[in-house]
Tab-separated table of C-alpha atoms in Angstrom:
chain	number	residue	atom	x	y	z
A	919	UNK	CA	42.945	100.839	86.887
A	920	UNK	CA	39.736	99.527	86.257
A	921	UNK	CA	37.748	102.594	84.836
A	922	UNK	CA	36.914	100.616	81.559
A	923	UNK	CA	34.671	98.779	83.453
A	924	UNK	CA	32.653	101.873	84.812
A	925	UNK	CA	30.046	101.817	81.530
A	926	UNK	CA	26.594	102.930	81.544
A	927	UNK	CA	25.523	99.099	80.359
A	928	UNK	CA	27.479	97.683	83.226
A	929	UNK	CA	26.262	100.645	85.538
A	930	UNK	CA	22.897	99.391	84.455
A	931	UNK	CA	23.360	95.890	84.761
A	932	UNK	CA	24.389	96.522	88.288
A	933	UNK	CA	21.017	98.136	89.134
A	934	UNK	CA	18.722	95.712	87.576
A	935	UNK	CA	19.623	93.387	91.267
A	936	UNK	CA	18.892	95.777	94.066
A	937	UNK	CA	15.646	97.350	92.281
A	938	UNK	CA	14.400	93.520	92.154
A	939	UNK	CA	15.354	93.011	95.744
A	940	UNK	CA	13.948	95.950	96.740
A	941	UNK	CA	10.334	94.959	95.071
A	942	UNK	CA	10.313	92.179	96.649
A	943	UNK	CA	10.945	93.055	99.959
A	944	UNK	CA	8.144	95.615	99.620
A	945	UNK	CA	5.700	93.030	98.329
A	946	UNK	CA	7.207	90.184	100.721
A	947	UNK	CA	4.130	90.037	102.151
A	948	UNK	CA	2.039	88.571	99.555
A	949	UNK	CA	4.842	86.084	98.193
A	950	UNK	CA	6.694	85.382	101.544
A	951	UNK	CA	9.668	84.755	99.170
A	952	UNK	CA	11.979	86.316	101.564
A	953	UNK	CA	10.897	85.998	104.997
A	954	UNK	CA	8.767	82.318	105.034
A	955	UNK	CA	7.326	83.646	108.278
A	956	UNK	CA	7.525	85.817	111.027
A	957	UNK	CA	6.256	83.994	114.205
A	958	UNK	CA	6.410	85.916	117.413
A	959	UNK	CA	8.249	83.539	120.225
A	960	UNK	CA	10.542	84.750	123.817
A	961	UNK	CA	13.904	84.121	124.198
A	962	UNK	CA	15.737	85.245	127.371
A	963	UNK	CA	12.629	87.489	128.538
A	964	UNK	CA	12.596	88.815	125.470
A	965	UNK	CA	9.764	89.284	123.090
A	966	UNK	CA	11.277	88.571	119.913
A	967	UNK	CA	9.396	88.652	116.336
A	968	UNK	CA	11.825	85.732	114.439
A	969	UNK	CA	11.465	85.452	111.065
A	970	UNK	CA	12.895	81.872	109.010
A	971	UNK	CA	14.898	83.161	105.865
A	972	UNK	CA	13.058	82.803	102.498
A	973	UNK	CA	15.233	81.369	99.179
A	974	UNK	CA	15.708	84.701	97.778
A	975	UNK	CA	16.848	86.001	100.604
A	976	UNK	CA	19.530	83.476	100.712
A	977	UNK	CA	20.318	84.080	97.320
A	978	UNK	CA	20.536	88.148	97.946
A	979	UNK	CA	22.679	87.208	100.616
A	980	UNK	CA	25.335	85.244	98.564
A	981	UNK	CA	25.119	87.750	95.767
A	982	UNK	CA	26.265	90.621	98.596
A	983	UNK	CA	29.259	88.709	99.832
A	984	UNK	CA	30.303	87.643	96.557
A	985	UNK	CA	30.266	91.418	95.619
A	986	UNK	CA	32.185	92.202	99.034
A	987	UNK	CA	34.551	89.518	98.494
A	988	UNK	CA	35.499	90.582	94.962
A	989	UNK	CA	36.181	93.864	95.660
A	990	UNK	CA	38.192	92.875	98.920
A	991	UNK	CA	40.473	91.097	96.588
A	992	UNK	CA	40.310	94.108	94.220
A	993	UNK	CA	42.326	96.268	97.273
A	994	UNK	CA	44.580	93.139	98.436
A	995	UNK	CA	45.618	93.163	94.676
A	996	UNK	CA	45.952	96.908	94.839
A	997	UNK	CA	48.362	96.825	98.134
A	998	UNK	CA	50.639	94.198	96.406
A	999	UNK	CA	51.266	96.360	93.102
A	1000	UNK	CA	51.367	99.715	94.420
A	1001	UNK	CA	54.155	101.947	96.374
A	1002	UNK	CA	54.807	101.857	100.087
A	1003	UNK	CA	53.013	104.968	100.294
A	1004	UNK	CA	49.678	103.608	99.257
A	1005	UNK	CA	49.790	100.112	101.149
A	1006	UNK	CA	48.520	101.725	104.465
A	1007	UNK	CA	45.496	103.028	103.059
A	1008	UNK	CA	44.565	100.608	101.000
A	1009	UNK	CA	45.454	98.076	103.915
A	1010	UNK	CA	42.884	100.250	106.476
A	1011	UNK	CA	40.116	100.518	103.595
A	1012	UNK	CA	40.543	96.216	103.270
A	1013	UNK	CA	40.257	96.682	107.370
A	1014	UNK	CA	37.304	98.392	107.384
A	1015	UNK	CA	35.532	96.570	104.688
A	1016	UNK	CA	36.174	92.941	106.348
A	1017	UNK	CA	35.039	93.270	110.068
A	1018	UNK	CA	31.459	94.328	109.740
A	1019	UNK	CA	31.263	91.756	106.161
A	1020	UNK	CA	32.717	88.701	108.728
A	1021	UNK	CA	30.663	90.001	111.956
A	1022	UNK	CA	27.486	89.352	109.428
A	1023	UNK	CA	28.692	86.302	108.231
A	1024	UNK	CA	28.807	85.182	111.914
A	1025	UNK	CA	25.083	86.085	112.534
A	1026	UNK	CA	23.965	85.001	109.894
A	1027	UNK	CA	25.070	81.340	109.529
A	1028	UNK	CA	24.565	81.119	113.326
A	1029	UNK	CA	28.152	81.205	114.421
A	1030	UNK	CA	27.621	84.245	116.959
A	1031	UNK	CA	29.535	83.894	120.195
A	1032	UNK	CA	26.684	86.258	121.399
A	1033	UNK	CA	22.961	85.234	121.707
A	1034	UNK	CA	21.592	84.009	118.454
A	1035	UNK	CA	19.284	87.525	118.561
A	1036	UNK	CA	21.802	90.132	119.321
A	1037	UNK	CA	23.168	91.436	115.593
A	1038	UNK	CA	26.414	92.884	116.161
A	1039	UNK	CA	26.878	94.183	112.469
A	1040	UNK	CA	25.472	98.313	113.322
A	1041	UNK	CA	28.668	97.635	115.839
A	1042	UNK	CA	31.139	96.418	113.718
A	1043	UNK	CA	30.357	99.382	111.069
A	1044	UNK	CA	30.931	101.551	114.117
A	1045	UNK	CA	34.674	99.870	114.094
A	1046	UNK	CA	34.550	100.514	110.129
A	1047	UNK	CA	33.835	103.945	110.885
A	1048	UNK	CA	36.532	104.587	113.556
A	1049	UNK	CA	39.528	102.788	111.328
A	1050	UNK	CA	38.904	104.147	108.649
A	1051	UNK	CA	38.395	107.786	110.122
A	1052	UNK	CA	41.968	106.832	111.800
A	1053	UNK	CA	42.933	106.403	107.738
A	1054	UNK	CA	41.810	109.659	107.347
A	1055	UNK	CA	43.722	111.614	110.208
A	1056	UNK	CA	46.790	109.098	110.134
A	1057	UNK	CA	47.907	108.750	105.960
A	1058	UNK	CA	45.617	111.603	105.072
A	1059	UNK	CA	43.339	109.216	102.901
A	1060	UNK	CA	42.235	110.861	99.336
A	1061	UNK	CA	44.960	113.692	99.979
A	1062	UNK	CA	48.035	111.640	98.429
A	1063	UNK	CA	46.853	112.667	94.633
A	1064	UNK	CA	46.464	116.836	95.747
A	1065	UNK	CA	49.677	116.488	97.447
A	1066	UNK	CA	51.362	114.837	94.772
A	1067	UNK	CA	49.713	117.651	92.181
A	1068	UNK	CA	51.024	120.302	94.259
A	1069	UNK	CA	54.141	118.927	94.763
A	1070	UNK	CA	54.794	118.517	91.045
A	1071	UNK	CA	52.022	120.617	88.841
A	1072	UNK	CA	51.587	123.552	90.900
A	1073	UNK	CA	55.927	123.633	91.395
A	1074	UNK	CA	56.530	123.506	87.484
A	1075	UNK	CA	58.283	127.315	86.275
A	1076	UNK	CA	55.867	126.473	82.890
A	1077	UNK	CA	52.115	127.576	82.712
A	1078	UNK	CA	50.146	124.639	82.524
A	1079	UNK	CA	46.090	124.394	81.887
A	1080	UNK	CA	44.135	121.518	81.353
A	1081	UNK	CA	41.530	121.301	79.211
A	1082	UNK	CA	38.388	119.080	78.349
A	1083	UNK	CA	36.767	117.605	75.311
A	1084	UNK	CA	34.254	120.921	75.326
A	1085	UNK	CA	37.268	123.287	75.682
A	1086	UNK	CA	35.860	123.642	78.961
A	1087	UNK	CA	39.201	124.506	81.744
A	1088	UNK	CA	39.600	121.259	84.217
A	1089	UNK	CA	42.839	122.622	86.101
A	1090	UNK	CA	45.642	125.291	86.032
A	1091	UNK	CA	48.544	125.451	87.734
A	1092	UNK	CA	49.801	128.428	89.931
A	1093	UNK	CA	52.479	129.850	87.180
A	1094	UNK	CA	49.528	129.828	84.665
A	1095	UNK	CA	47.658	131.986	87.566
A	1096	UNK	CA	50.186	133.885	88.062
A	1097	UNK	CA	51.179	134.545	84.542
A	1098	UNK	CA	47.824	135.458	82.802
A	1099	UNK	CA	46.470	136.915	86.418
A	1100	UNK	CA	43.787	134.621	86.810
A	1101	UNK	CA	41.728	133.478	89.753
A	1102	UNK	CA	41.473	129.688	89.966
A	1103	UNK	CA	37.843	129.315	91.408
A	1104	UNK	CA	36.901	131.944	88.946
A	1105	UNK	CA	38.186	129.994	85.782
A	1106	UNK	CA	37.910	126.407	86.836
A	1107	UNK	CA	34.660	124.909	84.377
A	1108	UNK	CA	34.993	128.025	82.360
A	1109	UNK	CA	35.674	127.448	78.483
A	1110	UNK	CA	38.938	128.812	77.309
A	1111	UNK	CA	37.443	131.639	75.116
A	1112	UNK	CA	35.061	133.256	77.886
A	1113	UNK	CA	38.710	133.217	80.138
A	1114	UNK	CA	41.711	134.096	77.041
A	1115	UNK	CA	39.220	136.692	75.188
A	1116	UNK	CA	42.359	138.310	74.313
A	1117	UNK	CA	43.662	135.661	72.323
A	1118	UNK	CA	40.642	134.146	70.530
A	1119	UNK	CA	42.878	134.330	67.278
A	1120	UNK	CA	45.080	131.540	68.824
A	1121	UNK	CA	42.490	129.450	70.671
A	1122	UNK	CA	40.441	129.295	66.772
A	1123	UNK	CA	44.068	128.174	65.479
A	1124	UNK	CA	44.805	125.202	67.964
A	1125	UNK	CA	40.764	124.654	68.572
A	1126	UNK	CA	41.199	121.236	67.101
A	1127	UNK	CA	44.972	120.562	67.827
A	1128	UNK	CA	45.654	117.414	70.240
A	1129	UNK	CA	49.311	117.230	69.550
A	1130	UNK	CA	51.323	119.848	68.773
A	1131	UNK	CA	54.852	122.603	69.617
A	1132	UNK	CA	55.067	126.031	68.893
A	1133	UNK	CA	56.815	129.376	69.348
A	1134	UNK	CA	54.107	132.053	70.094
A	1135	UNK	CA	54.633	135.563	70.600
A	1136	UNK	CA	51.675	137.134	72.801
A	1137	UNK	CA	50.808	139.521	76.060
A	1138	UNK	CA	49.793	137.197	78.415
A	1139	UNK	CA	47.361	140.206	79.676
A	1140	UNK	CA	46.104	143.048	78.836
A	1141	UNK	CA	48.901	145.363	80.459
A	1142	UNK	CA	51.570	143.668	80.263
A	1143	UNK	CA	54.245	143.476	77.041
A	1144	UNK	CA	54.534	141.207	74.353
A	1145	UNK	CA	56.222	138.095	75.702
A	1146	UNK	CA	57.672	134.533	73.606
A	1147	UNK	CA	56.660	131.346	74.744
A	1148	UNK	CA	57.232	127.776	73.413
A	1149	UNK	CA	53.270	126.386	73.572
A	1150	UNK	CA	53.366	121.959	73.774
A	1151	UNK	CA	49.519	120.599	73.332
A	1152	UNK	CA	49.516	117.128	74.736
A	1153	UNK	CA	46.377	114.725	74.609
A	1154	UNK	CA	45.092	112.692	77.694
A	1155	UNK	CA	43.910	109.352	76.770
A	1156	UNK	CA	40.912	106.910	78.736
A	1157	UNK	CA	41.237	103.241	78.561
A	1158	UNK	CA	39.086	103.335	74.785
A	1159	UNK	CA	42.531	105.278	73.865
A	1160	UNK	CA	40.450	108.122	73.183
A	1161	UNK	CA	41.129	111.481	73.251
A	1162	UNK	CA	39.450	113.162	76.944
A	1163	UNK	CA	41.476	116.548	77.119
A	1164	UNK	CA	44.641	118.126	76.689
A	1165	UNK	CA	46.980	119.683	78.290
A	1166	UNK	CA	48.773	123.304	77.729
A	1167	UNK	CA	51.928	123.703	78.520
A	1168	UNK	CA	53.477	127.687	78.150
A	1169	UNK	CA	57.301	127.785	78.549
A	1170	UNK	CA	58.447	131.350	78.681
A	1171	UNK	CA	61.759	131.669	76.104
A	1172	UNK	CA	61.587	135.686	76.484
A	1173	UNK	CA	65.269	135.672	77.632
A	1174	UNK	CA	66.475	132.995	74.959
């Protein structure tokens, strides 16, 4: 997991190259630093306006694969640490990131089997496009973490909810729908006290509780009897080990 490296300085660090590029291109015209020239010549019958490859562009150009090529060996890492399930994803995402990256590289250092004008790159991202769309209908790409939520949150007998640093709800599972006869889409992003009026006296007791078991007697709605459950508050950490949101947990001990 490399989420720690997803801050706003390295976010920002990251933009400061294609805003340059991106100036310069628009004002190549007066520096020529990227395209030297652009003489018009005929190759094959063709009229065909050439263009002789500037330093920066050169240097944009090694700065792109460099980028591609580290984060091709971030997914070759990722298929030889994680399960069987994930290698065939990750294996069709490292697919579909290499062709049109080595059909450029061709081109571009003049190693194209085709004619020296013919780009085949918009092609090869057509190829991109079709394996990793195969990815998509064949291992159900970004499904495996819903699947493996319903599978295990959504089957738990306990109520679960999921909270954020603002209070705000970020999940709840079916039982905890079913329990306090709530409509997911209706309390997902909601804080906890505009969606558990009824218990405000509980949610100002644990308000500032990231840890913590107790026995709680309470009517989980407004018609319905008085009912005892063991209540577990568990924090979530980030990669700062800080405290992002917590997790309710409502086992029903009634019968006990």
């Amino acid at each position: 997991n490399k989420s720690h490296w997803l801050t706003r300085r390295n976010i920002a660090l990251l933009c400061i190259h294609p805003i340059i590029v991106t100036t310069l291109v628009w004002t190549n015209q007066w520096h020529q630093l990227f395209w030297a020239d652009r003489p018009i010549t005929t190759i094959d019958g063709l009229i065909i306006n050439a263009f002789s490859q500037g330093a920066l562009w050169w240097f944009h150009t090694g700065y792109a694969y460099i980028l591609l090529l580290f984060s091709t060996l971030l997914l070759i890492r990722a298929i030889i640490k994680t399960p069987n399930l994930y290698r065939g994803q990750i294996g069709l995402l490292v697919v579909g990131s290499l062709v049109p990256t080595i059909v450029n590289m061709l081109f571009v250092f003049g190693l194209n089997p085709l004619p020296p004008y013919v780009d085949a790159t918009p092609t090869a991202f057509l190829v991109s496009g079709i394996v990793l769309g195969w990815a998509l209908y064949r291992f159900r790409l970004m499904d495996i973490i819903p699947v493996a939520r319903d599978a295990i949150v959504d089957g738990m007998a306990d109520a679960v909810v999921v909270i954020d640093g603002d209070n705000r709800i970020v999940d709840i599972n079916a039982q905890a729908i079913q329990v306090f006869q709530l409509q997911k889409n209706a309390v997902i992003g909601e804080a906890m006290r505009d969606t558990f009026t009824q218990h405000s006296d509980l949610l100002t007791h644990f308000a500032d509780t990231n840890e913590t078991e107790a026995e709680i007697t309470l009517a989980p709605t407004a018609n319905s009897e008085q009912r005892v459950f063991t209540m577990r508050i568990s924090p979530l950490y980030n990669q700062r080990q800080e405290v992002t949101a917590r997790i309710i947990t409502h086992s029903d001990i009634t019968a006990l």
